[in-house]
Short mmCIF file of C-alpha atoms in Angstrom, two decimals:
data_model
loop_
_atom_site.label_atom_id
_atom_site.label_comp_id
_atom_site.label_asym_id
_atom_site.label_seq_id
_atom_site.Cartn_x
_atom_site.Cartn_y
_atom_site.Cartn_z
CA MET A 1 126.55 94.43 107.64
CA LYS A 2 124.76 97.26 106.42
CA ASN A 3 121.07 96.66 107.53
CA ILE A 4 118.61 96.45 105.55
CA SER A 5 116.26 98.98 108.13
CA ILE A 6 117.75 101.88 106.84
CA TYR A 7 117.22 102.08 103.35
CA VAL A 8 114.25 104.77 102.76
CA VAL A 9 111.45 102.85 101.13
CA ASN A 10 108.96 104.93 102.80
CA GLN A 11 110.15 107.93 102.68
CA GLU A 12 110.19 107.18 98.47
CA LYS A 13 106.70 106.35 99.11
CA ILE A 14 106.53 103.31 97.86
CA SER A 15 103.03 101.84 97.29
CA GLY A 16 102.44 98.02 98.35
CA GLU A 17 101.41 97.57 94.45
CA GLN A 18 104.32 98.90 93.44
CA LEU A 19 106.24 96.62 96.06
CA LEU A 20 104.45 94.28 95.05
CA HIS A 21 106.27 94.39 91.28
CA ILE A 22 109.34 95.49 92.17
CA THR A 23 112.39 94.60 90.48
CA HIS A 24 116.36 94.55 91.07
CA GLN A 25 116.97 97.69 89.11
CA GLU A 26 114.12 99.89 91.03
CA LEU A 27 115.35 98.68 94.47
CA GLU A 28 119.47 99.57 92.99
CA GLU A 29 117.63 103.39 92.08
CA LEU A 30 116.30 103.18 95.43
CA GLY A 31 119.46 103.04 97.17
CA VAL A 32 118.99 98.85 97.67
CA THR A 33 122.86 98.11 96.27
CA ARG A 34 123.99 95.53 97.14
CA ILE A 35 122.43 91.75 95.66
CA GLY A 36 122.32 89.97 99.00
CA HIS A 37 119.72 92.85 99.92
CA GLN A 38 117.82 93.10 97.00
CA GLU A 39 117.39 89.41 97.27
CA LEU A 40 116.32 89.55 101.15
CA ILE A 41 113.47 92.19 99.86
CA LEU A 42 112.95 90.22 97.27
CA GLU A 43 112.47 87.03 99.04
CA ALA A 44 109.97 88.63 101.99
CA VAL A 45 107.89 89.76 99.49
CA ASP A 46 107.38 86.23 98.01
CA LEU A 47 106.50 85.14 101.31
CA LEU A 48 103.99 87.87 101.90
CA CYS A 49 101.98 87.65 98.19
CA ALA A 50 102.06 83.28 99.07
CA LEU A 51 100.88 83.37 103.04
CA ASN A 52 97.67 86.32 101.26
CA TYR A 53 96.83 84.71 97.80
CA GLY A 54 97.43 80.72 99.03
CA LEU A 55 95.53 81.22 102.57
CA GLU A 56 92.35 80.51 101.65
CA THR A 57 92.77 78.40 98.61
CA GLU A 58 96.27 75.61 100.17
CA ASN A 59 95.12 72.72 101.71
CA LEU A 60 97.03 69.03 100.73
CA ARG A 61 94.32 67.93 98.02
CA THR A 62 95.81 71.46 96.39
CA LEU A 63 99.80 70.59 96.42
CA SER A 64 98.88 67.22 96.26
CA HIS A 65 98.39 68.71 92.60
CA LYS A 66 100.55 70.85 92.00
CA LEU A 67 103.25 68.17 92.82
CA ASN A 68 101.62 66.10 90.53
CA ALA A 69 101.39 68.14 87.27
CA SER A 70 104.70 69.12 88.17
CA ALA A 71 105.71 65.16 88.04
CA LYS A 72 104.11 65.44 84.79
CA ASN A 73 105.59 68.44 83.42
CA LEU A 74 109.04 66.44 83.75
CA GLN A 75 108.30 63.85 82.26
CA ASN A 76 106.33 65.01 79.25
CA PHE A 77 109.17 67.02 79.48
CA ILE A 78 112.08 64.50 78.65
CA THR A 79 109.30 62.50 76.13
CA GLY A 80 108.73 66.07 74.28
CA ARG A 81 113.02 65.34 74.25
CA ARG A 82 113.47 62.36 72.91
CA ARG A 83 110.83 62.94 69.95
CA SER A 84 112.78 65.89 68.66
CA GLY A 85 115.26 65.02 65.27
CA HIS A 86 118.13 66.54 67.46
CA TYR A 87 117.99 63.95 70.29
CA ASP A 88 121.41 63.53 71.79
CA GLY A 89 120.75 62.07 75.70
CA ARG A 90 122.33 58.77 74.37
CA ALA A 91 125.56 60.13 73.96
CA SER A 92 125.55 63.44 76.07
CA ARG A 93 126.58 63.60 79.58
CA ARG A 94 125.82 67.20 79.92
CA LEU A 95 121.90 67.97 81.24
CA PRO A 96 120.02 71.05 79.56
CA ASN A 97 119.94 73.62 81.81
CA ASP A 98 115.98 73.84 80.89
CA PHE A 99 116.02 70.54 82.04
CA LEU A 100 117.93 71.57 85.60
CA THR A 101 115.01 74.65 86.42
CA SER A 102 112.41 71.91 85.73
CA VAL A 103 113.76 69.61 88.22
CA VAL A 104 114.11 72.26 90.68
CA ASP A 105 110.51 73.10 90.30
CA LEU A 106 109.96 69.90 90.79
CA ILE A 107 111.79 69.31 94.24
CA GLY A 108 109.79 73.38 94.96
CA ALA A 109 106.47 71.85 94.87
CA ALA A 110 107.28 68.86 96.63
CA LYS A 111 109.07 71.74 99.46
CA ASN A 112 105.29 72.74 99.70
CA LEU A 113 103.65 69.65 100.11
CA LEU A 114 106.13 68.53 102.33
CA ALA A 115 106.09 72.32 104.92
CA TRP A 116 102.55 70.85 105.45
CA LEU A 117 102.79 66.79 105.80
CA ASP A 118 105.69 67.65 108.25
CA ARG A 119 103.94 69.13 110.36
CA SER A 120 100.80 68.66 113.00
CA PRO A 121 98.10 67.08 112.51
CA PHE A 122 100.04 64.62 109.80
CA VAL A 123 102.77 63.95 111.39
CA SER A 124 100.60 62.62 114.21
CA VAL A 125 98.96 59.96 110.93
CA THR A 126 101.07 56.97 110.21
CA GLU A 127 99.46 56.77 106.81
CA TYR A 128 100.56 60.88 106.17
CA SER A 129 103.83 60.22 107.44
CA LEU A 130 104.90 57.23 105.51
CA LEU A 131 103.76 59.31 102.35
CA LYS A 132 105.93 62.03 103.39
CA ASN A 133 109.16 60.02 103.92
CA ASN A 134 108.54 58.60 100.57
CA ILE A 135 108.92 62.08 98.95
CA VAL A 136 111.10 62.65 101.53
CA GLN A 137 113.14 60.09 99.58
CA LEU A 138 112.20 60.08 95.99
CA CYS A 139 113.52 64.09 96.49
CA LEU A 140 116.86 62.78 97.93
CA GLU A 141 117.28 60.37 94.97
CA LEU A 142 115.91 63.02 92.28
CA THR A 143 119.47 64.67 93.39
CA THR A 144 121.48 62.14 93.51
CA ILE A 145 120.22 61.12 89.90
CA VAL A 146 121.51 65.28 88.24
CA GLN A 147 124.81 64.54 90.30
CA GLN A 148 125.68 60.83 88.66
CA ASP A 149 128.14 60.88 85.55
CA CYS A 150 126.18 59.34 83.68
CA THR A 151 124.29 60.03 79.93
CA VAL A 152 122.04 62.23 79.69
CA TYR A 153 119.61 59.33 78.39
CA GLU A 154 120.63 56.62 81.46
CA THR A 155 119.78 60.07 84.11
CA GLU A 156 116.34 60.72 81.84
CA ASN A 157 115.43 56.57 82.98
CA LYS A 158 115.93 57.42 86.21
CA ILE A 159 113.73 60.55 86.71
CA LEU A 160 110.78 59.56 84.57
CA HIS A 161 110.51 56.33 87.20
CA VAL A 162 110.87 58.53 90.30
CA CYS A 163 107.98 61.20 88.89
CA LYS A 164 105.68 58.29 88.68
CA THR A 165 106.28 57.12 91.69
CA LEU A 166 105.75 60.61 92.65
CA SER A 167 103.08 61.19 90.47
CA GLY A 168 100.76 57.66 92.67
CA ILE A 169 102.14 59.37 95.29
CA CYS A 170 99.58 62.17 94.77
CA ASP A 171 97.05 60.65 93.44
CA HIS A 172 97.08 58.56 96.50
CA ILE A 173 96.88 61.87 98.99
CA ILE A 174 94.32 63.34 96.38
CA SER A 175 91.94 60.26 96.52
CA LEU A 176 91.56 60.46 100.58
CA SER A 177 88.53 62.22 99.73
CA SER A 178 86.70 60.84 103.42
CA ASP A 179 89.24 62.82 105.25
CA SER A 180 88.15 65.85 105.38
CA LEU A 181 92.26 67.36 106.79
CA VAL A 182 92.76 67.28 102.88
CA SER A 183 90.58 69.51 101.72
CA GLN A 184 91.24 72.25 104.95
CA SER A 185 92.85 74.19 104.47
CA ALA A 186 95.18 76.95 106.93
CA HIS A 187 93.42 80.31 108.95
CA LEU A 188 94.31 83.00 110.59
CA GLU A 189 93.68 82.83 114.65
CA VAL A 190 94.19 85.46 116.87
CA VAL A 191 96.02 84.44 120.11
CA HIS A 192 97.05 87.21 122.88
CA LEU A 193 99.42 85.94 125.53
CA THR A 194 98.72 87.87 129.57
CA SER A 195 100.34 87.01 132.94
CA ILE A 196 104.05 87.15 131.61
CA MET A 197 106.52 86.61 134.71
CA PRO A 198 109.34 88.28 133.23
CA SER A 199 111.61 85.16 134.31
CA GLU A 200 109.58 82.12 132.63
CA GLY A 201 108.67 84.40 129.16
CA LEU A 202 106.09 83.42 127.50
CA GLY A 203 107.65 79.21 127.14
CA MET A 204 107.17 79.14 123.27
CA TYR A 205 109.72 77.51 121.14
CA ILE A 206 110.11 78.47 117.45
CA LYS A 207 112.32 77.09 114.60
CA SER A 208 112.77 79.93 112.12
CA THR A 209 113.28 78.10 108.36
CA TYR A 210 115.80 78.63 106.29
CA ASP A 211 113.04 80.72 103.60
CA GLY A 212 111.76 83.08 106.66
CA LEU A 213 108.79 81.00 108.13
CA HIS A 214 108.44 81.12 112.07
CA VAL A 215 107.22 77.58 112.83
CA ILE A 216 106.25 76.58 116.96
CA THR A 217 107.30 73.25 117.99
CA GLY A 218 106.03 73.23 121.31
CA THR A 219 105.28 74.95 124.37
CA THR A 220 106.61 74.37 127.82
CA GLU A 221 104.39 73.26 131.01
CA ASN A 222 102.30 75.61 132.75
CA SER A 223 103.66 78.40 131.40
CA PRO A 224 101.75 81.28 129.54
CA ALA A 225 101.59 79.49 125.88
CA ASP A 226 100.01 76.82 127.83
CA GLN A 227 98.20 77.99 129.62
CA CYS A 228 96.38 79.96 126.63
CA LYS A 229 95.86 76.01 124.84
CA LYS A 230 95.66 78.17 121.60
CA ILE A 231 99.39 77.28 120.29
CA HIS A 232 99.83 74.08 119.18
CA ALA A 233 103.59 72.43 117.26
CA GLY A 234 103.30 73.87 113.51
CA ASP A 235 102.23 76.53 113.64
CA GLU A 236 103.40 79.96 112.03
CA VAL A 237 104.16 83.27 113.65
CA ILE A 238 102.76 85.51 111.06
CA GLN A 239 102.34 88.65 113.43
CA VAL A 240 103.31 90.03 116.64
CA ASN A 241 100.83 92.85 117.83
CA HIS A 242 100.11 93.38 114.46
CA GLN A 243 103.63 93.61 112.91
CA THR A 244 103.80 90.81 110.06
CA VAL A 245 107.20 89.43 110.84
CA VAL A 246 107.53 86.82 108.14
CA GLY A 247 110.76 86.74 106.28
CA TRP A 248 112.30 88.39 109.82
CA GLN A 249 114.96 87.51 111.90
CA LEU A 250 114.48 84.94 114.05
CA LYS A 251 116.91 87.02 117.07
CA ASN A 252 114.23 90.37 115.62
CA LEU A 253 110.98 87.94 116.27
CA VAL A 254 112.44 87.24 119.86
CA ASN A 255 112.65 90.76 120.04
CA ALA A 256 109.05 91.68 119.00
CA LEU A 257 107.95 89.30 121.99
CA ARG A 258 109.54 90.14 124.60
CA GLU A 259 109.36 94.07 123.67
CA ASP A 260 106.27 94.66 126.10
CA PRO A 261 106.43 92.88 129.41
CA ASN A 262 102.12 93.17 130.04
CA GLY A 263 101.74 91.05 127.23
CA VAL A 264 101.97 90.26 123.68
CA ILE A 265 99.79 89.58 120.23
CA LEU A 266 100.27 86.73 118.39
CA THR A 267 98.74 85.73 114.58
CA LEU A 268 99.11 82.04 113.83
CA LYS A 269 98.46 80.85 110.94
CA LYS A 270 96.91 77.19 111.44
CA ARG A 271 96.76 74.19 109.39
CA PRO A 272 94.09 71.79 109.94
CA GLN A 273 93.39 70.31 113.04
CA ASN A 274 92.44 66.80 114.08
CA THR A 275 90.98 66.59 117.44
CA LEU A 276 92.02 63.73 118.52
CA VAL A 277 95.96 64.71 117.57
CA SER A 278 95.83 68.60 118.43
CA ALA A 279 96.86 68.57 121.94
CA PRO A 280 99.72 71.35 122.23
CA ALA A 281 103.29 69.89 122.16
CA LEU A 282 104.55 70.15 126.17
CA LEU A 283 108.19 70.44 127.24
CA LYS A 284 109.36 69.89 130.25
CA ASN A 285 112.17 72.56 130.51
CA VAL A 286 114.46 70.21 127.65
CA ARG A 287 115.26 72.09 124.64
CA TRP A 288 113.33 70.12 122.57
CA LYS A 289 113.90 69.73 118.73
CA PRO A 290 111.47 66.79 117.32
CA LEU A 291 112.18 64.24 115.01
CA ALA A 292 110.67 66.28 112.22
CA LEU A 293 113.20 69.03 112.33
CA GLN A 294 115.66 67.09 111.35
CA VAL A 295 113.97 66.13 108.25
CA ARG A 296 113.15 69.77 108.18
CA ARG A 297 117.46 70.39 107.73
CA LEU A 298 117.58 67.39 105.38
CA LEU A 299 115.14 68.90 102.84
CA GLN A 300 117.19 72.75 103.45
CA CYS A 301 120.17 70.69 102.48
CA TRP A 302 118.87 68.62 99.19
CA CYS A 303 117.37 71.61 98.31
CA CYS A 304 120.64 74.40 98.46
CA GLY A 305 121.76 71.85 96.48
CA ILE A 306 120.02 71.32 93.80
CA SER A 307 120.49 74.69 92.90
CA PHE A 308 123.46 75.18 93.89
CA THR A 309 124.44 72.45 90.96
CA LEU A 310 122.02 74.28 89.14
CA PHE A 311 123.59 77.34 89.01
CA ARG A 312 127.59 75.23 88.69
CA ARG A 313 126.26 74.40 85.01
CA LYS A 314 124.80 77.16 84.11
CA HIS A 315 128.29 79.28 85.24
#
């Protein structure tokens, strides 16, 4: 497969502002003719935008508000359709494309909230862990509902129930105003790792998500990553030696980490830390994959499933 790194974006003197608003057509004019490569570039730009604009404002409360708004928007969409004089939901079995688009938007908002609930410190707090599991179950239920063979009216009734339940969960999270974790935003922290033994490496385990984020899942006991006491499960790797790696393939990230045998400078995106549960996750020479990652794989499946359903019905 042709490597997208050969494209001459730098030689064309594309500024950051232009890249922010670049289109498929403009990429094609630059020689990026493959649709898959265009999507990779545009998705990487989206990731950087989300990092830049969401870092200081994104927290558990704002993400809960966004999911709540998406759930209520879908409810309003359904009730608005039913008030229309042309409503045929009791006879039709085909969900409209704009209806499916609203469902995808709702799942996207849920995914963003779950990305926080599924990491330290929230994953270690029983109340938040239960809320996370409930949201996952409701989203799985939602993807099942839209693929069932029944009338649109019956589908809408089931989705209304899911939306109301999701709104209730969001209201509960928002109401936890006494918990400082709800209102704390993420922040960036620079970590220097030195005295690295080539035979041992950094002692850091990283999981790359399907959308290009690199999440640390744990450290090896007595490794440089463990001994620095600044790296925790749930941290995202944003830069390696001052080079942004958001959207990179995992193998390229690993190569960057190994580039300088004398050490590495990491820029990490860190979630709020609860002093009771912020100790690093230690791995005793075992490739540990926390149960939380199973939930992430499950989320990937239902996100891909609903997107495929939307694509299939549009075509």
